[in-house]
XYZ file of C-alpha atoms in Angstrom:
366
model
C 0.000 0.000 0.000
C 1.236 3.476 -0.869
C 2.197 5.797 2.008
C -0.579 8.269 1.139
C -3.148 5.483 1.080
C -1.904 4.153 4.435
C -2.384 7.543 6.100
C -5.715 8.149 4.426
C -7.038 4.732 5.379
C -5.941 5.221 8.987
C -7.816 8.544 9.094
C -10.908 7.007 7.557
C -10.815 4.156 10.082
C -10.968 6.853 12.768
C -14.196 8.086 11.197
C -12.963 11.081 9.199
C -13.789 12.111 5.656
C -10.487 12.767 3.898
C -8.886 14.544 0.965
C -5.313 15.181 -0.145
C -4.185 18.533 -1.530
C -0.925 20.180 -2.487
C 0.196 23.201 -0.469
C 0.173 25.665 -3.357
C -3.060 27.618 -3.135
C -4.336 29.142 -6.386
C -3.383 32.774 -6.846
C -7.060 33.678 -7.060
C -7.644 32.128 -3.611
C -4.670 33.972 -2.151
C -5.737 37.341 -3.561
C -9.294 36.821 -2.406
C -8.076 36.349 1.152
C -5.719 39.339 0.964
C -8.582 41.538 -0.255
C -10.854 40.237 2.513
C -8.313 41.188 5.164
C -7.537 44.534 3.532
C -11.249 45.387 3.709
C -11.238 44.658 7.455
C -13.822 41.898 7.194
C -12.004 39.857 9.854
C -13.321 42.350 12.456
C -11.097 42.345 15.556
C -9.829 38.799 14.999
C -6.265 40.000 14.525
C -4.894 36.465 14.246
C -6.568 36.136 10.842
C -4.417 38.966 9.504
C -1.202 37.923 11.249
C 1.351 35.753 9.472
C -0.577 36.393 6.275
C 2.121 35.153 3.899
C 2.682 32.018 5.989
C -1.052 31.318 5.958
C -1.113 31.553 2.200
C 2.306 29.918 1.703
C 2.864 27.423 4.556
C 6.314 26.270 3.267
C 7.650 29.663 4.409
C 7.266 28.309 7.957
C 7.347 24.576 7.290
C 10.074 24.175 4.691
C 9.609 20.407 4.692
C 5.855 20.486 4.003
C 4.690 19.370 0.559
C 1.086 18.254 0.983
C -1.862 18.342 3.361
C -4.292 15.621 4.389
C -7.610 17.300 5.185
C -9.854 15.619 7.738
C -13.549 16.362 8.159
C -15.624 15.217 11.134
C -19.375 15.533 10.417
C -21.478 16.994 13.207
C -25.048 16.578 11.973
C -26.071 14.878 15.193
C -29.636 15.071 16.569
C -30.442 17.413 19.452
C -30.287 15.877 22.930
C -33.295 16.084 25.283
C -33.788 19.386 27.043
C -32.878 19.265 30.749
C -35.381 20.159 33.426
C -34.858 23.049 35.833
C -32.886 26.224 35.380
C -33.465 28.962 32.816
C -33.035 27.176 29.482
C -33.333 30.035 27.008
C -31.383 31.008 23.918
C -29.903 28.913 21.124
C -26.425 27.442 20.875
C -24.671 26.634 17.579
C -24.779 22.903 16.881
C -21.004 22.361 16.939
C -20.936 23.493 20.582
C -23.362 20.800 21.781
C -20.390 18.463 22.297
C -17.085 18.676 24.124
C -14.507 21.045 22.578
C -13.709 19.645 19.135
C -10.068 20.697 19.500
C -9.681 18.336 22.447
C -11.632 15.530 20.792
C -9.799 15.559 17.454
C -6.260 16.299 18.710
C -5.457 12.742 19.928
C -6.437 11.333 16.535
C -4.229 13.845 14.757
C -1.355 12.977 17.047
C -1.801 9.301 16.201
C -1.654 10.180 12.504
C 1.486 12.238 13.129
C 3.127 9.215 14.757
C 2.032 6.956 11.909
C 3.424 9.384 9.328
C 6.723 9.566 11.202
C 6.916 5.766 11.342
C 6.587 5.818 7.551
C 9.559 8.164 7.258
C 7.629 11.419 6.863
C 7.606 14.696 8.705
C 4.120 15.666 9.810
C 2.289 18.279 11.857
C -1.422 18.385 12.643
C -3.661 21.366 13.357
C -7.243 21.579 14.561
C -8.174 25.138 13.675
C -5.141 26.417 15.578
C -2.505 27.184 12.951
C -2.135 29.792 10.208
C -3.722 27.578 7.550
C -6.760 27.899 5.304
C -8.482 24.593 6.047
C -11.526 25.262 3.867
C -9.377 26.256 0.898
C -7.394 23.026 1.136
C -10.564 20.988 1.549
C -11.984 22.525 -1.615
C -8.651 22.152 -3.426
C -8.607 18.459 -2.517
C -12.124 17.882 -3.816
C -13.708 17.262 -0.402
C -16.480 19.759 -1.063
C -17.215 23.224 -2.345
C -17.306 26.573 -0.565
C -20.914 27.700 -0.547
C -22.504 31.085 -0.422
C -22.513 30.854 3.363
C -18.685 30.804 3.236
C -18.598 27.229 4.578
C -17.321 24.007 3.104
C -20.253 21.981 1.806
C -20.756 18.522 0.351
C -23.781 16.431 -0.489
C -24.700 14.113 2.343
C -23.123 16.064 5.190
C -24.043 19.549 4.024
C -22.132 22.210 5.928
C -22.002 20.349 9.239
C -18.290 19.622 8.995
C -15.476 20.238 11.498
C -12.100 20.444 9.745
C -8.554 19.545 10.717
C -5.372 19.219 8.657
C -2.210 17.141 8.697
C 0.778 18.761 6.982
C 3.176 16.161 5.579
C 6.466 16.024 3.693
C 4.894 13.647 1.179
C 4.879 15.087 -2.359
C 1.340 15.411 -3.738
C 0.756 12.278 -5.804
C -2.663 12.874 -7.339
C -4.952 15.736 -8.238
C -8.622 15.302 -7.435
C -11.297 16.882 -9.602
C -12.986 19.855 -7.936
C -16.212 19.027 -6.124
C -19.075 20.483 -8.208
C -20.590 23.642 -6.752
C -24.194 22.695 -6.014
C -25.446 26.037 -4.677
C -26.958 26.821 -8.077
C -29.137 29.907 -7.928
C -30.089 29.348 -4.275
C -29.531 32.356 -2.013
C -31.452 31.221 1.076
C -28.438 31.632 3.357
C -27.721 35.152 2.100
C -31.342 36.234 2.428
C -31.808 34.410 5.729
C -28.792 35.875 7.555
C -30.373 38.067 10.264
C -27.596 40.658 10.176
C -26.631 40.640 6.485
C -23.159 39.211 7.110
C -23.019 37.032 3.979
C -21.779 38.722 0.831
C -23.107 36.104 -1.585
C -19.760 35.262 -3.143
C -18.594 32.669 -0.637
C -17.257 35.228 1.826
C -18.661 36.957 4.857
C -18.205 40.154 6.814
C -17.325 39.151 10.381
C -18.234 42.642 11.540
C -21.878 41.675 11.051
C -21.725 38.015 12.037
C -23.601 36.852 15.145
C -21.016 34.128 15.759
C -18.257 36.721 15.865
C -20.098 38.967 18.300
C -21.175 36.184 20.663
C -17.891 34.251 20.695
C -14.908 36.346 19.635
C -15.738 39.961 20.502
C -14.552 41.020 23.953
C -16.461 44.214 24.641
C -19.989 45.533 24.378
C -22.209 44.393 21.518
C -23.455 47.438 19.581
C -27.095 48.213 20.329
C -27.994 48.305 16.636
C -27.085 44.621 16.273
C -29.206 43.330 19.149
C -32.462 42.877 17.227
C -30.771 40.801 14.518
C -29.195 38.525 17.110
C -32.572 37.259 18.232
C -32.172 34.469 20.788
C -28.705 33.288 19.732
C -26.724 32.770 22.897
C -23.556 31.281 21.415
C -22.791 31.287 17.712
C -25.417 31.136 14.981
C -26.632 28.408 12.613
C -29.203 30.286 10.553
C -27.229 30.095 7.294
C -26.925 26.334 7.832
C -30.487 25.718 8.986
C -31.959 27.299 5.841
C -29.584 25.441 3.501
C -31.403 22.724 1.505
C -28.334 20.476 1.631
C -28.561 20.306 5.416
C -32.159 19.107 5.566
C -31.230 15.444 5.290
C -27.777 15.611 6.865
C -27.670 12.947 9.575
C -24.108 11.645 9.826
C -21.779 12.514 12.671
C -18.343 11.493 13.906
C -18.399 8.786 16.552
C -16.582 10.914 19.154
C -19.183 13.678 18.949
C -21.757 13.079 21.692
C -24.194 15.985 22.195
C -24.834 16.872 25.830
C -28.068 18.426 27.132
C -26.253 20.920 29.380
C -24.315 22.255 26.398
C -27.176 22.357 23.902
C -29.477 23.978 26.485
C -27.264 25.665 29.106
C -28.734 27.198 32.223
C -28.451 30.979 31.871
C -28.387 31.364 35.637
C -24.858 29.875 35.643
C -23.497 33.001 33.977
C -24.783 35.283 36.729
C -24.467 33.224 39.897
C -21.286 31.224 39.303
C -17.892 32.818 39.839
C -15.567 32.781 36.840
C -13.575 29.984 38.483
C -16.695 27.932 39.166
C -17.829 28.540 35.578
C -14.477 27.275 34.290
C -14.782 24.152 36.403
C -18.329 23.382 35.285
C -17.667 24.013 31.592
C -14.126 22.635 31.428
C -13.439 20.932 28.111
C -16.109 22.908 26.236
C -15.942 25.764 23.754
C -17.845 27.960 26.233
C -14.496 28.674 27.850
C -13.503 30.815 24.871
C -15.966 33.625 25.677
C -15.943 32.739 29.380
C -18.507 33.584 32.023
C -18.648 37.337 31.478
C -19.198 37.224 27.736
C -21.744 34.443 28.098
C -23.539 36.659 30.648
C -23.395 39.531 28.155
C -24.895 37.307 25.447
C -27.591 36.042 27.802
C -28.657 39.598 28.586
C -29.088 40.347 24.889
C -31.237 37.229 24.568
C -33.353 38.153 27.600
C -33.861 41.684 26.302
C -34.825 40.429 22.847
C -37.350 37.989 24.300
C -39.006 40.971 25.988
C -40.502 39.083 28.914
C -40.555 41.184 32.133
C -40.433 37.944 34.140
C -36.689 37.949 33.463
C -36.154 41.334 35.105
C -34.965 39.919 38.473
C -32.043 38.231 36.731
C -31.253 41.366 34.713
C -31.310 43.473 37.893
C -28.894 41.020 39.473
C -26.635 41.351 36.421
C -26.623 45.135 36.887
C -24.519 44.497 40.025
C -22.076 42.089 38.343
C -18.357 42.470 39.063
C -17.639 42.890 35.357
C -18.353 46.312 33.771
C -19.232 44.813 30.372
C -21.961 42.770 32.043
C -23.235 45.797 33.979
C -23.297 48.006 30.875
C -25.128 45.311 28.915
C -27.556 44.907 31.808
C -28.237 48.652 31.601
C -29.268 48.218 27.958
C -31.423 45.229 28.854
C -33.145 47.091 31.706
C -33.996 49.942 29.377
C -35.388 47.589 26.733
C -37.475 45.774 29.339
C -38.786 49.099 30.654
C -37.211 49.121 34.123
C -35.773 52.632 34.295
C -35.912 52.609 38.091
C -33.312 49.817 38.261
C -31.298 51.563 35.557
C -31.089 54.844 37.489
C -28.332 53.823 39.999
C -26.024 52.772 37.155
C -25.580 56.395 36.099
C -23.183 56.686 39.060
C -21.326 53.441 38.374
C -17.575 53.742 39.209
C -16.750 52.446 35.739
C -17.105 55.371 33.262
C -18.208 53.064 30.441
C -21.167 51.791 32.463
C -22.164 55.246 33.736
C -22.012 56.663 30.209
C -24.285 53.942 28.830
C -26.784 54.372 31.679
C -26.874 58.169 31.326
C -27.282 57.897 27.579
C -30.235 55.552 27.988
C -31.887 57.754 30.606
C -31.441 60.824 28.459
C -32.551 59.075 25.289
C -29.139 59.369 23.633
C -28.628 55.615 23.130
């Protein structure tokens, strides 16, 4: 058996979809990414603009690298049952219903690294952690096409795919035909995006993306974006939910086991747990990336958008949170839920950012 086939078979036996690609990205792909960064569409995710030439030309960092084995773990699993008790409001992106995919996939990549090394190759695996364009390599290797929602897509699994890559010193031995683009004239994802983040050409503007604001952004969420965020607590799946190719997607990687407490988290955790207690409870999950304070911020947006005054006791509690971003967001939520009396004390908050927001709301300037 050829070395490439040995590695690919080992990956497939671990449950992954696979594709081989050379490391040379088409010039059109490289320029498209450069233009995207130059236009600032990466928002405040500075890492997407760092090491730009290495991202587009990995051999500049890995002189030995010649090819990449792309791995895809489907995550079209069914929703788990909703737990009882607690305040189970807001939606969570499907990929976050399981333990952190970085931690789940990494051991398998490490096993492939060891196998490659035993075959006389140099190898290095990444699970969304290195300066590499995983989707571009997946498309280059014929694993799928990049749809209008800017995600890798393929018939059968749709867009519910978690990607990883294994750089190797193996020269590319075969060129796969491109996967046919099956988006056709469909624009449901573009039309359905609540905040207009999709540009329709296979790219997106992160500055308008709900997933960016609920996961990556560190500060306040602009008031003008709240309505479009609806009840999304963590991430957003709208552009996937409306996609016709996802309607019948059912396959999922065997190590992905959706958990009720992740699919339907208790919002009270974000306001009554300390940050340390939050980290202990949600250890090994992607909720640690935003952390307690940003999850509390997101929850307040959800509560305000739902518009139910029954949630006011929790919002009032949040107005006394130790974190100023939470308090300032609570001020917005109090105003939207019509509780100006609870908002009034925040105008004298010791944190200028919070006091400014509260005063602006009371004076009708926000």
